Every structure is written in structure tokens, then in C-alpha cells.
mmCIF file of C-alpha atoms in Angstrom:
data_model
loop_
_atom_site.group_PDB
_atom_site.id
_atom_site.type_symbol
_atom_site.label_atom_id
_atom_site.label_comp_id
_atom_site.label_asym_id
_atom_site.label_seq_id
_atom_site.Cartn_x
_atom_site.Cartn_y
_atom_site.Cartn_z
ATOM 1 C CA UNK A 8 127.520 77.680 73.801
ATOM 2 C CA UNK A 9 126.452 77.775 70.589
ATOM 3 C CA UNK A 10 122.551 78.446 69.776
ATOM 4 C CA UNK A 11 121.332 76.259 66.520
ATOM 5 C CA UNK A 12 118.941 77.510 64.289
ATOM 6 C CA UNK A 13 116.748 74.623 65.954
ATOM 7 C CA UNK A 14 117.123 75.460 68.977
ATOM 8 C CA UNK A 15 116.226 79.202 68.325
ATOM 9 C CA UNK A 16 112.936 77.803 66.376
ATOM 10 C CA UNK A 17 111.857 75.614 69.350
ATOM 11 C CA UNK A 18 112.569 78.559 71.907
ATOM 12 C CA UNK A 19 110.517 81.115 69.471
ATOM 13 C CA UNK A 20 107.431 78.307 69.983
ATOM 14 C CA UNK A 21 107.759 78.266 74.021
ATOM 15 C CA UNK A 22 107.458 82.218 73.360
ATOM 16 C CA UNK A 23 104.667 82.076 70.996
ATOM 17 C CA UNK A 24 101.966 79.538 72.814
ATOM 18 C CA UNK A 25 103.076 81.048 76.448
ATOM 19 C CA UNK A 26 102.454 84.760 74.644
ATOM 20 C CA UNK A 27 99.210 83.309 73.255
ATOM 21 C CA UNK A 28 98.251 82.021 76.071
ATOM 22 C CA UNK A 29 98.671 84.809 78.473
ATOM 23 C CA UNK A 30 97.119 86.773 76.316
ATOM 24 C CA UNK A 31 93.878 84.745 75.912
ATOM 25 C CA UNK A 32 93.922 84.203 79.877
ATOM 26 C CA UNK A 33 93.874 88.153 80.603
ATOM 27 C CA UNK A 34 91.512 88.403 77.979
ATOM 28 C CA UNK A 35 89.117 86.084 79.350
ATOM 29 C CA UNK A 36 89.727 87.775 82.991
ATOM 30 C CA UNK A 37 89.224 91.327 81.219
ATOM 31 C CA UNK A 38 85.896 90.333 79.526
ATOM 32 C CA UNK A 39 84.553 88.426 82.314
ATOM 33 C CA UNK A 40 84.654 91.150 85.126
ATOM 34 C CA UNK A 41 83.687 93.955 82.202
ATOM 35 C CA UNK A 42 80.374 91.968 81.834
ATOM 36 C CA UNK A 43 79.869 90.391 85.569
ATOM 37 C CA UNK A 44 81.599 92.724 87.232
ATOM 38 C CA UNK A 45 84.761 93.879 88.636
ATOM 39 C CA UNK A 46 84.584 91.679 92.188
ATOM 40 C CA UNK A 47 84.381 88.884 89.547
ATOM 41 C CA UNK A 48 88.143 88.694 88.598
ATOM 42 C CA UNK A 49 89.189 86.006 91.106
ATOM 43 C CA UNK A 50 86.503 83.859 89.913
ATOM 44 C CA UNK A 51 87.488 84.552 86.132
ATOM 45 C CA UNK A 52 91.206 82.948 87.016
ATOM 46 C CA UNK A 53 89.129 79.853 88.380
ATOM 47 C CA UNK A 54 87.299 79.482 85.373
ATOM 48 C CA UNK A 55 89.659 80.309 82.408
ATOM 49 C CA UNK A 56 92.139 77.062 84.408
ATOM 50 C CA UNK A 57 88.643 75.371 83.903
ATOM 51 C CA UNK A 58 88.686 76.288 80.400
ATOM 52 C CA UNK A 59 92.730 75.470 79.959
ATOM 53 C CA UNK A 60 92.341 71.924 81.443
ATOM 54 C CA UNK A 61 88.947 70.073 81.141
ATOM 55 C CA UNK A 62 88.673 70.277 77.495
ATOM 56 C CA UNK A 63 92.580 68.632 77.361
ATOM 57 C CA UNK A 64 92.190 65.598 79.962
ATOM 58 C CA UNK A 65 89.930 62.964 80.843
ATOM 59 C CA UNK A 66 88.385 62.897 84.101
ATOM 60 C CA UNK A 67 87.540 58.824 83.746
ATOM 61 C CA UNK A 68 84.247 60.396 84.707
ATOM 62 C CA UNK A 69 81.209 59.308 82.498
ATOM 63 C CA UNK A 70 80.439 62.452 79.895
ATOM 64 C CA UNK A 71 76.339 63.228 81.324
ATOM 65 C CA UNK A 72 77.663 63.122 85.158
ATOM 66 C CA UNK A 73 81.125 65.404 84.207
ATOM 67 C CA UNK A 74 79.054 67.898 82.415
ATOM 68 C CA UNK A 75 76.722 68.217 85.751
ATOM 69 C CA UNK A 76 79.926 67.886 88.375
ATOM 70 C CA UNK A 77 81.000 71.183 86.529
ATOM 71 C CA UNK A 78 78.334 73.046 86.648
ATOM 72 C CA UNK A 79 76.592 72.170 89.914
ATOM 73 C CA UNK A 80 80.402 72.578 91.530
ATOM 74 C CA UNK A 81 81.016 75.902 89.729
ATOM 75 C CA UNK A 82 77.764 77.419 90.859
ATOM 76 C CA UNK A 83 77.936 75.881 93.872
ATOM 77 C CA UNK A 84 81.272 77.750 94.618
ATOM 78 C CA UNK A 85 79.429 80.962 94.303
ATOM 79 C CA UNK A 86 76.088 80.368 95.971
ATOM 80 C CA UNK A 87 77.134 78.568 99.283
ATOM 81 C CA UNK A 88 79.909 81.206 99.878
ATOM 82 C CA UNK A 89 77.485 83.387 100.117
ATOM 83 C CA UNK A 90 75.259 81.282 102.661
ATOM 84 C CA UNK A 91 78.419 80.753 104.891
ATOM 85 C CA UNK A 92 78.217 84.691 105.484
ATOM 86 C CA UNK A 93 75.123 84.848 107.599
ATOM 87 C CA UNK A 94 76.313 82.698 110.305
ATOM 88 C CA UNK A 95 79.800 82.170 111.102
ATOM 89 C CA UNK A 96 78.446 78.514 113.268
ATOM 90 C CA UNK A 97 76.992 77.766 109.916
ATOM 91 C CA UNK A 98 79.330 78.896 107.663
ATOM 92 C CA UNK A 99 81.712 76.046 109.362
ATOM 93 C CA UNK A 100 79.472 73.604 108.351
ATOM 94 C CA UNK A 101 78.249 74.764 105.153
ATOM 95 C CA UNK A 102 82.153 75.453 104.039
ATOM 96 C CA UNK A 103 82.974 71.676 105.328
ATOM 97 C CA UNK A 104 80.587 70.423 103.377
ATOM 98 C CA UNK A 105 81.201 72.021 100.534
ATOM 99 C CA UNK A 106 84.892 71.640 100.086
ATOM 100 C CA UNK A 107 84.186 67.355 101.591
ATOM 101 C CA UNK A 108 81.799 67.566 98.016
ATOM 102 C CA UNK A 109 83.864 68.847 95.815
ATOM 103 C CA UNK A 110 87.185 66.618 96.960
ATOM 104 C CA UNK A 111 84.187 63.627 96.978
ATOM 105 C CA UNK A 112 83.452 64.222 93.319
ATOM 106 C CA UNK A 113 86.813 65.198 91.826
ATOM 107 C CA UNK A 114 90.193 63.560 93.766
ATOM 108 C CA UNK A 115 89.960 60.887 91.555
ATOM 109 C CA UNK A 116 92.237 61.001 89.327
ATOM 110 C CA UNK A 117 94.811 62.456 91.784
ATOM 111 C CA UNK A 118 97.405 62.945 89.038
ATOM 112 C CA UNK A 119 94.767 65.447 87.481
ATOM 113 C CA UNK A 120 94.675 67.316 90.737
ATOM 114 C CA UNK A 121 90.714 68.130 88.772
ATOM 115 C CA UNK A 122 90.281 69.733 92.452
ATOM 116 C CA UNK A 123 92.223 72.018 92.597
ATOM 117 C CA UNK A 124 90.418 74.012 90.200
ATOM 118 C CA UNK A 125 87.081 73.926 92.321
ATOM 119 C CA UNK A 126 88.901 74.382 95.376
ATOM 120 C CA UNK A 127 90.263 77.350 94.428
ATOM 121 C CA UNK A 128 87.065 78.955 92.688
ATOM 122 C CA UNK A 129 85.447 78.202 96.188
ATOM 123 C CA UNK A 130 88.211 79.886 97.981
ATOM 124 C CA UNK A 131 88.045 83.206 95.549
ATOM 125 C CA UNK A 132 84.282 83.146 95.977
ATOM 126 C CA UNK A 133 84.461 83.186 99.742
ATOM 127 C CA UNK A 134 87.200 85.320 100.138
ATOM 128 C CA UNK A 135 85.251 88.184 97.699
ATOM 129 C CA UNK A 136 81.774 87.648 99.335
ATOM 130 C CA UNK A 137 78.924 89.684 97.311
ATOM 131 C CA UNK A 138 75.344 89.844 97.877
ATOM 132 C CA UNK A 139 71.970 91.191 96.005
ATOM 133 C CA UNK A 140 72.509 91.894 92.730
ATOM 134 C CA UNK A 141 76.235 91.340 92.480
ATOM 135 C CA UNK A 142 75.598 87.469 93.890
ATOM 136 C CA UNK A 143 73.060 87.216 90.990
ATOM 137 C CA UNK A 144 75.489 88.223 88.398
ATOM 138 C CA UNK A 145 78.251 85.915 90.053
ATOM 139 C CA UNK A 146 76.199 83.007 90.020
ATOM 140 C CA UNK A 147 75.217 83.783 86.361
ATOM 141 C CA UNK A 148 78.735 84.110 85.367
ATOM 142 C CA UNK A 149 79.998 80.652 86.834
ATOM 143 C CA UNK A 150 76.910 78.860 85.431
ATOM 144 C CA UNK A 151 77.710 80.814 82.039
ATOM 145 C CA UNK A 152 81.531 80.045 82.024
ATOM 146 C CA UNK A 153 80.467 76.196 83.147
ATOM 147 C CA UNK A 154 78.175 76.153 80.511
ATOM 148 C CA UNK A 155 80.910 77.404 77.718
ATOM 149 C CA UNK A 156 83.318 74.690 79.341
ATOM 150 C CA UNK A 157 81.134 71.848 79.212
ATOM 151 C CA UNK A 158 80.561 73.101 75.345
ATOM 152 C CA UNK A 159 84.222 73.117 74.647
ATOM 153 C CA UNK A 160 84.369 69.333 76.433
ATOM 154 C CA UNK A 161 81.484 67.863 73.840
ATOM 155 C CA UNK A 162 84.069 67.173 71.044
ATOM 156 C CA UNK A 163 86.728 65.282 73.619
ATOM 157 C CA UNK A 164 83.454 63.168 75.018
ATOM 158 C CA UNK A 165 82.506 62.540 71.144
ATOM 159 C CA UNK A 166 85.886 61.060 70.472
ATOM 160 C CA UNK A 167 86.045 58.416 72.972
ATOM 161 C CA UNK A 168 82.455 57.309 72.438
ATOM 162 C CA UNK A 169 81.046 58.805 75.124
ATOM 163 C CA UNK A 170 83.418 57.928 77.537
ATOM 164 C CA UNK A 171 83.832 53.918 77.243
ATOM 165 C CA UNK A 172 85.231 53.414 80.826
ATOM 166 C CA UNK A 173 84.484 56.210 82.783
ATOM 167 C CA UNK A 174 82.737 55.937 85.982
ATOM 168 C CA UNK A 175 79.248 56.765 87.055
ATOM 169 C CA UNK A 176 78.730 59.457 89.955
ATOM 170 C CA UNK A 177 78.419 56.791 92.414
ATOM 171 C CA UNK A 178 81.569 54.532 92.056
ATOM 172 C CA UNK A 179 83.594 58.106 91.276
ATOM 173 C CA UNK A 180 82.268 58.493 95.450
ATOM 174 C CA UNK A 181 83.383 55.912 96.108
ATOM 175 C CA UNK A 182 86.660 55.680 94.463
ATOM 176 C CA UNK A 183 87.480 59.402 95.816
ATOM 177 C CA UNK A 184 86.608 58.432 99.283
ATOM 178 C CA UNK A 185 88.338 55.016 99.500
ATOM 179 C CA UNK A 186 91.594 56.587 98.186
ATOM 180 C CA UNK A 187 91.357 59.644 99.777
ATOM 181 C CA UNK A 188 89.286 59.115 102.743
ATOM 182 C CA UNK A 189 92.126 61.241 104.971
ATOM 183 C CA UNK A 190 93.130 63.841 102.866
ATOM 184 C CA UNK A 191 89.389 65.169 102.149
ATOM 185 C CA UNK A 192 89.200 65.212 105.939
ATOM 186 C CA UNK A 193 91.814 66.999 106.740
ATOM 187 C CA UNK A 194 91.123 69.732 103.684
ATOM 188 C CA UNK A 195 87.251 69.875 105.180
ATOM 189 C CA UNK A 196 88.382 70.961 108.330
ATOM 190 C CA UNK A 197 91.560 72.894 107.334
ATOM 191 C CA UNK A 198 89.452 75.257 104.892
ATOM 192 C CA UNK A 199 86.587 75.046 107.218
ATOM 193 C CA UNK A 200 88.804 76.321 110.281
ATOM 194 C CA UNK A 201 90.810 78.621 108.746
ATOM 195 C CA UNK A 202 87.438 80.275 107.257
ATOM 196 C CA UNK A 203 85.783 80.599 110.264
ATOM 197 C CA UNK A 204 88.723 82.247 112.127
ATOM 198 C CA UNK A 205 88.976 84.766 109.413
ATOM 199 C CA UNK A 206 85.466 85.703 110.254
ATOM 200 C CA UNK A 207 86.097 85.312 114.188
ATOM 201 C CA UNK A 208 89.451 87.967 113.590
ATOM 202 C CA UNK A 209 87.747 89.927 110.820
ATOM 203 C CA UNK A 210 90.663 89.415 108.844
ATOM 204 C CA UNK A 211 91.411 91.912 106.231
ATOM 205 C CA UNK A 212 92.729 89.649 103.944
ATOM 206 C CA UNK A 213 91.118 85.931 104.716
ATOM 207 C CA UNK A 214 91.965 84.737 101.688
ATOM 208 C CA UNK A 215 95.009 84.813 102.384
ATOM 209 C CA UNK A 216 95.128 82.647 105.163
ATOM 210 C CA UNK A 217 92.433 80.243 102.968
ATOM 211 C CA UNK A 218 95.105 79.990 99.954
ATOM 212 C CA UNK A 219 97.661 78.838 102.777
ATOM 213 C CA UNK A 220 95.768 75.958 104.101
ATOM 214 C CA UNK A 221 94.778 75.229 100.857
ATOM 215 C CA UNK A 222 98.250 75.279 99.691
ATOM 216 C CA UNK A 223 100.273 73.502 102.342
ATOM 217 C CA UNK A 224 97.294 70.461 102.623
ATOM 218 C CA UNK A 225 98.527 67.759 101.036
ATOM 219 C CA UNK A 226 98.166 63.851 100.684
ATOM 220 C CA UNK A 227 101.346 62.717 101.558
ATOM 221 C CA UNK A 228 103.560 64.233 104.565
ATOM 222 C CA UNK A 229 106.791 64.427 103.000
ATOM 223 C CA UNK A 230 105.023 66.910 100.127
ATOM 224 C CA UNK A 231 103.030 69.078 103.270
ATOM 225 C CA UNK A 232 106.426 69.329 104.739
ATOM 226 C CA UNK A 233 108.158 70.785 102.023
ATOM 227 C CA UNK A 234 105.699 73.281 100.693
ATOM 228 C CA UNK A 235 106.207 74.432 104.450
ATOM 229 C CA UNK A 236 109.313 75.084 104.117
ATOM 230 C CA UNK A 237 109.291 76.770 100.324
ATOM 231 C CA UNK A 238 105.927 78.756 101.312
ATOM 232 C CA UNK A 239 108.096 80.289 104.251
ATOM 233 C CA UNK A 240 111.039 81.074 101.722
ATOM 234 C CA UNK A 241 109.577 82.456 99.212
ATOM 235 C CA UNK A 242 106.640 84.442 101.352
ATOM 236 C CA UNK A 243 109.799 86.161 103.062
ATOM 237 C CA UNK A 244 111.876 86.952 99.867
ATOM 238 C CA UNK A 245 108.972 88.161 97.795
ATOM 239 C CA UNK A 246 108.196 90.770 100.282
ATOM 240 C CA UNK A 247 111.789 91.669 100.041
ATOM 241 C CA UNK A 248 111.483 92.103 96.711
ATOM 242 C CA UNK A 249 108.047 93.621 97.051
ATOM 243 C CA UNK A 250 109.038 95.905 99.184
ATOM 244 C CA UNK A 251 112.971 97.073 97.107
ATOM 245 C CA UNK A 252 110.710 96.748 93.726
ATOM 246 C CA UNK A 253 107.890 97.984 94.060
ATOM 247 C CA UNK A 254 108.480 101.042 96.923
ATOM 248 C CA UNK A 255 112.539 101.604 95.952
ATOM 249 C CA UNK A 256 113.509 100.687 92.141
ATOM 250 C CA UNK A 257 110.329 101.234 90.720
ATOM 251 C CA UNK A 258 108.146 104.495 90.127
ATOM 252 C CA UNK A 259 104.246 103.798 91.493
ATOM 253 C CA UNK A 260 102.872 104.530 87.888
ATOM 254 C CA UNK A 261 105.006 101.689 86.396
ATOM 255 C CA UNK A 262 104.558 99.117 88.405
ATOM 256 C CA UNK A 263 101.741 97.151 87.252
ATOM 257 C CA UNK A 264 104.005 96.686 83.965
ATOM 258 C CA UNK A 265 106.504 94.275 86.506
ATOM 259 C CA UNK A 266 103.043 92.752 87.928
ATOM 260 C CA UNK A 267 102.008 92.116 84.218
ATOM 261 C CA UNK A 268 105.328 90.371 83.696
ATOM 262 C CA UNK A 269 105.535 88.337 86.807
ATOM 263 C CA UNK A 270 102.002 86.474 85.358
ATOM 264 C CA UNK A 271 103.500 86.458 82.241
ATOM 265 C CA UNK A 272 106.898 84.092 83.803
ATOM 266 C CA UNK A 273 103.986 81.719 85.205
ATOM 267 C CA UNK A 274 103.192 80.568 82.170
ATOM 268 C CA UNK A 275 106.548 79.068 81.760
ATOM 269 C CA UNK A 276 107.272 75.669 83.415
ATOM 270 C CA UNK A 277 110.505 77.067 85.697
ATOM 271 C CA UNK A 278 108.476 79.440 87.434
ATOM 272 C CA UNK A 279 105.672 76.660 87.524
ATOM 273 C CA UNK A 280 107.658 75.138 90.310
ATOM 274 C CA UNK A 281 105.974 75.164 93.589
ATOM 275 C CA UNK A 282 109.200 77.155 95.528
ATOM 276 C CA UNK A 283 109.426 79.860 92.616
ATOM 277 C CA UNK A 284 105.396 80.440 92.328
ATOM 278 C CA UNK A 285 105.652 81.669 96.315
ATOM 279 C CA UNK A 286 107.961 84.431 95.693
ATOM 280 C CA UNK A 287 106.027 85.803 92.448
ATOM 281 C CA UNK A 288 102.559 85.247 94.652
ATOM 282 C CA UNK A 289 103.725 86.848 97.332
ATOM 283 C CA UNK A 290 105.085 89.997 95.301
ATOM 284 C CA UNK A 291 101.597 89.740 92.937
ATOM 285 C CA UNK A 292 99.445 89.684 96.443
ATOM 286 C CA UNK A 293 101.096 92.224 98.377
ATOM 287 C CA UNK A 294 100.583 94.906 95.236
ATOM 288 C CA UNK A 295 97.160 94.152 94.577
ATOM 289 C CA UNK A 296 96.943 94.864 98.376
ATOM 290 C CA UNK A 297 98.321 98.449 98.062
ATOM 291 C CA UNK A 298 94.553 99.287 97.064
ATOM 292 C CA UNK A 299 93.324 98.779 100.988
ATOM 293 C CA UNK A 300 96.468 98.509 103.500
ATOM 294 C CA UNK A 301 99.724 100.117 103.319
ATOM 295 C CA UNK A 302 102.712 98.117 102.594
ATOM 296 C CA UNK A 303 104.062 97.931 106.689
ATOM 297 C CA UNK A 304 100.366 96.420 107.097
ATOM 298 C CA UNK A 305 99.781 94.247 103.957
ATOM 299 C CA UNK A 306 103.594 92.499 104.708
ATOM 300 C CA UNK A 307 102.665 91.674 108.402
ATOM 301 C CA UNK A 308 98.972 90.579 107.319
ATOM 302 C CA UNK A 309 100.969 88.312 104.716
ATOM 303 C CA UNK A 310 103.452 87.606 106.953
ATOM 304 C CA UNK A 311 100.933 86.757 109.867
ATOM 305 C CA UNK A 312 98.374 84.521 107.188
ATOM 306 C CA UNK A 313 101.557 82.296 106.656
ATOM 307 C CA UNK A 314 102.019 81.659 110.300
ATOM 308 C CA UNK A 315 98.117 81.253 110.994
ATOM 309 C CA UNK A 316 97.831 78.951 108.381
ATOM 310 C CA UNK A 317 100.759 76.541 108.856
ATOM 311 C CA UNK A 318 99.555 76.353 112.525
ATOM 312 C CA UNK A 319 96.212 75.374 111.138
ATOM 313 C CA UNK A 320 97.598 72.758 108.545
ATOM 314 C CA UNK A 321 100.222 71.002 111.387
ATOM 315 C CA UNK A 322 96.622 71.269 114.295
ATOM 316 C CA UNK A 323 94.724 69.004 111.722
ATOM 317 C CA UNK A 324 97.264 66.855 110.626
ATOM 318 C CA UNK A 325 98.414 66.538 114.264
ATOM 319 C CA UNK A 326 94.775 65.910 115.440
ATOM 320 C CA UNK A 327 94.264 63.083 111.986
ATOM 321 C CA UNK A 328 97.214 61.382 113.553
ATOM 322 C CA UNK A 329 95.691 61.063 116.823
ATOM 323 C CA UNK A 330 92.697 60.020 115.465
ATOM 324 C CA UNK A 331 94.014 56.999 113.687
ATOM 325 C CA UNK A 332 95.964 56.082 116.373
ATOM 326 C CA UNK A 333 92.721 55.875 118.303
ATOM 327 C CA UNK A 334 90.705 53.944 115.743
ATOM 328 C CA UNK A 335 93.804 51.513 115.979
ATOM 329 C CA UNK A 336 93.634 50.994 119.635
ATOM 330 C CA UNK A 337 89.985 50.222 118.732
ATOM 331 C CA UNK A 338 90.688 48.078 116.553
ATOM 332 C CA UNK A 339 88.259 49.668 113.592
ATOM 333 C CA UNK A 340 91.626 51.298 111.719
ATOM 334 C CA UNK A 341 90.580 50.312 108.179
ATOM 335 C CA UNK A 342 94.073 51.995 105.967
ATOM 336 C CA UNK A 343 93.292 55.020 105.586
ATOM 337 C CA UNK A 344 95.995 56.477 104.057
ATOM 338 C CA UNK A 345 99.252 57.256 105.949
ATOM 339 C CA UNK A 346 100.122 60.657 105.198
#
């Protein structure tokens, strides 16, 4: 196969912007937890996606009302993480609520997947809970990095006069919950559940089990079925290759050089796929895990997370079947969605 001189220019480009961008992206992550602190990196991944996507889409949402969705959401996925720690009967509520709000404000548009980004933020938040002083600094830095976002937004608002079409706070309610109605159900009470048993089993790694849920909830069955299936393969062969890599091949003092480059293949699309992402995650997750558990222990806590949270996912969905199949019966079914 022969490799044109065009071809050669349009691969050096890929290279370039994915270099560039990784580089800005551990940047970001580098600064953030040297000024906020170092329990701060998860939430510095949450907000440099903020800062990759909201200044390069429209969120149909009206500018005034998008600029305080991200920063009561952002700060909100510090501060009530926090709360949920007190009281693990509260924290089921609080975390409900929470992650019901944040699917309430931003599933619409779907294609977007806008969520995603707060869901996760909330997820990192709970599954690094601070207090005191460190809480104060978190909740600084998410207002700060919302702040900087909303900033970077202006000039996108500006150009489509102020968002000519975009919906108020209300009808973006009730747009998300009309379309949605099911699916922010059953990711309430996934999260929710799968929170409050991590607190029940004192977990050593909850977010683990969180990121599963979160994962594997989807709006349509046919998708929730086969991230099952790819979460399982690629969970098992990337602690395969955790485990030859990382303890066999390679030398303990070089290995965050492969961890470095396994980020570095996310940023192009092929590894972007949903069934290749599981086997770098799981090989990412299990190193940064070397720091508290052993590797026998953090591959049967990551092994064990899987399981827990696929039997959480299939309980709700099981349990929203049943449910409209009631409300049918009843007679007071009203379409919510399918899936």
C-alpha cells in the first residue's frame, strides 16, 4: 500500500491536535490539583471534558439559564457528595436527587450526552469524599473551573444572538422528563443503590462499582445489553494485560510511561470505542490502585465491582419493567419509553 504525501500530511494533523490536546488535558489536570489539591484530580478530568465540549456545542438551552445549569451543577457535584457522607439513609436520597437533577436539566439533547459530563464529576466527587478545608477548596475549584467555562461559552452565545431558540429552564424540564422520564429513573436509583451499598460494604474502591452502573445504564436495551457484554470483555482482558504488563514485561519504575500512553491512545477515535475504552480503563484503574491494594486484591475488587454493578443495572431495569407493566394493568401507562 502505498502512503501519499496527502495522506502522510492528514495523518501528521490527527498526531498534532491529539498531541495538543493531551497535552493541554494533563496540563489542566496537573495545574488544577497543584492549586486545589491532589484529591482534586478526578474532578479536574470532569472539568477539562467541560472545557473540551461546552464551548463547541449548543445545548438549545437559553445562554443566562446554561451559564447557571453549569455552575450550580458543578458545585453541586462537590457539595452534596459531601452531605451524602453523614448518613448513609440520607445519602440515598440526597444522591437520587441529585443525579434525577442533573439528568432533569441536561438529557436534552440526548445526542450531546451534556450529562454525562455532570454525571461523572458527581461520581468522582463522591467516590473521593473530602471534608473541612479540603471540601472548601473543592467547591472553590468547581465553581472556579465553571466560572472559566461559562467565560469560554460567552463568544459561542454572542454568535447566535443570544441563543434565538433555545429553551428556558422550565420547558428544558420538561422536555428532559417527557423524553426521558424512564431512563432518569432508572439512573436515580442505579447510582443511588449502588452508592449506598458501597457505604453498607465499605467498599475500598466504590467508585468503581459507581462508574459501572453509570456505564452500563442506558436508554435503550439493546445498547445496556451490549456494554454488558464489552464491559465483561474488556474488564477481564485488561487485567490480563494488567497483570503480564505491568507485574511481568514491565519494570515498576517504568510503568507510568505505558499508563501515560494508554491516555494518550484515548484521544484517538479507535480507542474511543466503547469495547476498546474497557480494556485501557481497566489496565489505567487497576495501576492507579497499586497505591492502596495489591494487585491479587485490586483484580478481584475490579473483578467483583463488575459483577455488583451489572446485578444492580439488570435489578432496576428488571424492577422498571415491572413497574410499567403495572401502570398498564392500571390503565395510567402514559409511553414512557420502552427501553
Amino acid at each position: 500500500m502505498t502512503i501519499t504525501k496527502e495522506k502522510a500530511l492528514a495523518a501528521w494533523r490527527v498526531v498534532r491536535s491529539n498531541t495538543l490536546q493531551y497535552l493541554f488535558m494533563m496540563a489542566f489536570i496537573l495545574v488544577y490539583a497543584g492549586v486545589f489539591g491532589q484529591s482534586e484530580t478526578l474532578a479536574a478530568v470532569a472539568l477539562v471534558m467541560g472545557l473540551m465540549m461546552f464551548p463547541r456545542c449548543d445545548i438549545m438551552v437559553r445562554p443566562v439559564q446554561a451559564a447557571a445549569i453549569i455552575l450550580v451543577l458543578y458545585v453541586g457535584c462537590g457539595l452534596f457528595p459531601a452531605l451524602s457522607m453523614y448518613n448513609m439513609w440520607l445519602g440515598l436520597l440526597i444522591n437520587f436527587g441529585m443525579v434525577a437533577l442533573i439528568l432533569l436539566l441536561t438529557a436534552e439533547p440526548m445526542v450531546l450526552k451534556v450529562y454525562i459530563n455532570f454525571c461523572l464529576a458527581y461520581i468522582f466527587c463522591q467516590g473521593t469524599p473530602v471534608h473541612g478545608h479540603a471540601l472548601a477548596m473543592r467547591l472553590a475549584g468547581l465553581a472556579a473551573g465553571a466560572l472559566f467555562i461559562i467565560v469560554l461559552c460567552i463568544p459561542r452565545w454572542a454568535k447566535y444572538k443570544g441563543g434565538e431558540g433555545a429553551l428556558a429552564l422550565r420547558p428544558q424540564i420538561r422536555a428532559c422528563a417527557h423524553a426521558h422520564a424512564g431512563f432518569i429513573l432508572r439512573m436515580a436509583c442505579g447510582l443511588s443503590l449502588a452508592m449506598f451499598a458501597g457505604a453498607a460494604l465499605r467498599l475500598q474502591k466504590p467508585l468503581w462499582l459507581n462508574v459501572v452502573v453509570f456505564s452500563l445504564t442506558q436508554p435503550e436495551f439493546h445498547d445496556m445489553v451490549l456494554r454488558i457484554k464489552y464491559r465483561i470483555v474488556g474488564t477481564v482482558i485488561g487485567a490480563v494485560l494488567f497483570i503480564v504488563v505491568f507485574r511481568v514485561l514491565i519494570p515498576q519504575e517504568y510503568a507510568y510511561i505505558i499508563v501515560l500512553l494508554l491516555g494518550y491512545l484515548t484521544t484517538y477515535s479507535f480507542a474511543k470505542q466503547y469495547k476498546y475504552q474497557q480494556v485501557i480503563n481497566a489496565m489505567s484503574a487497576l495501576y492507579a490502585s497499586l497505591v492502596l491494594l495489591d494487585t491479587s486484591v485490586a483484580v478481584t475488587n475490579r473483578l467483583a465491582c463488575l459483577a455488583g454493578g451489572i446485578a444492580i443495572v439488570l435489578l432496576v431495569h428488571g424492577l422498571s419493567r415491572l413497574a410499567r407493566s403495572t401502570l398498564r394493568r392500571h390503565g395510567v401507562y402514559h409511553g414512557i419509553e420502552s427501553a
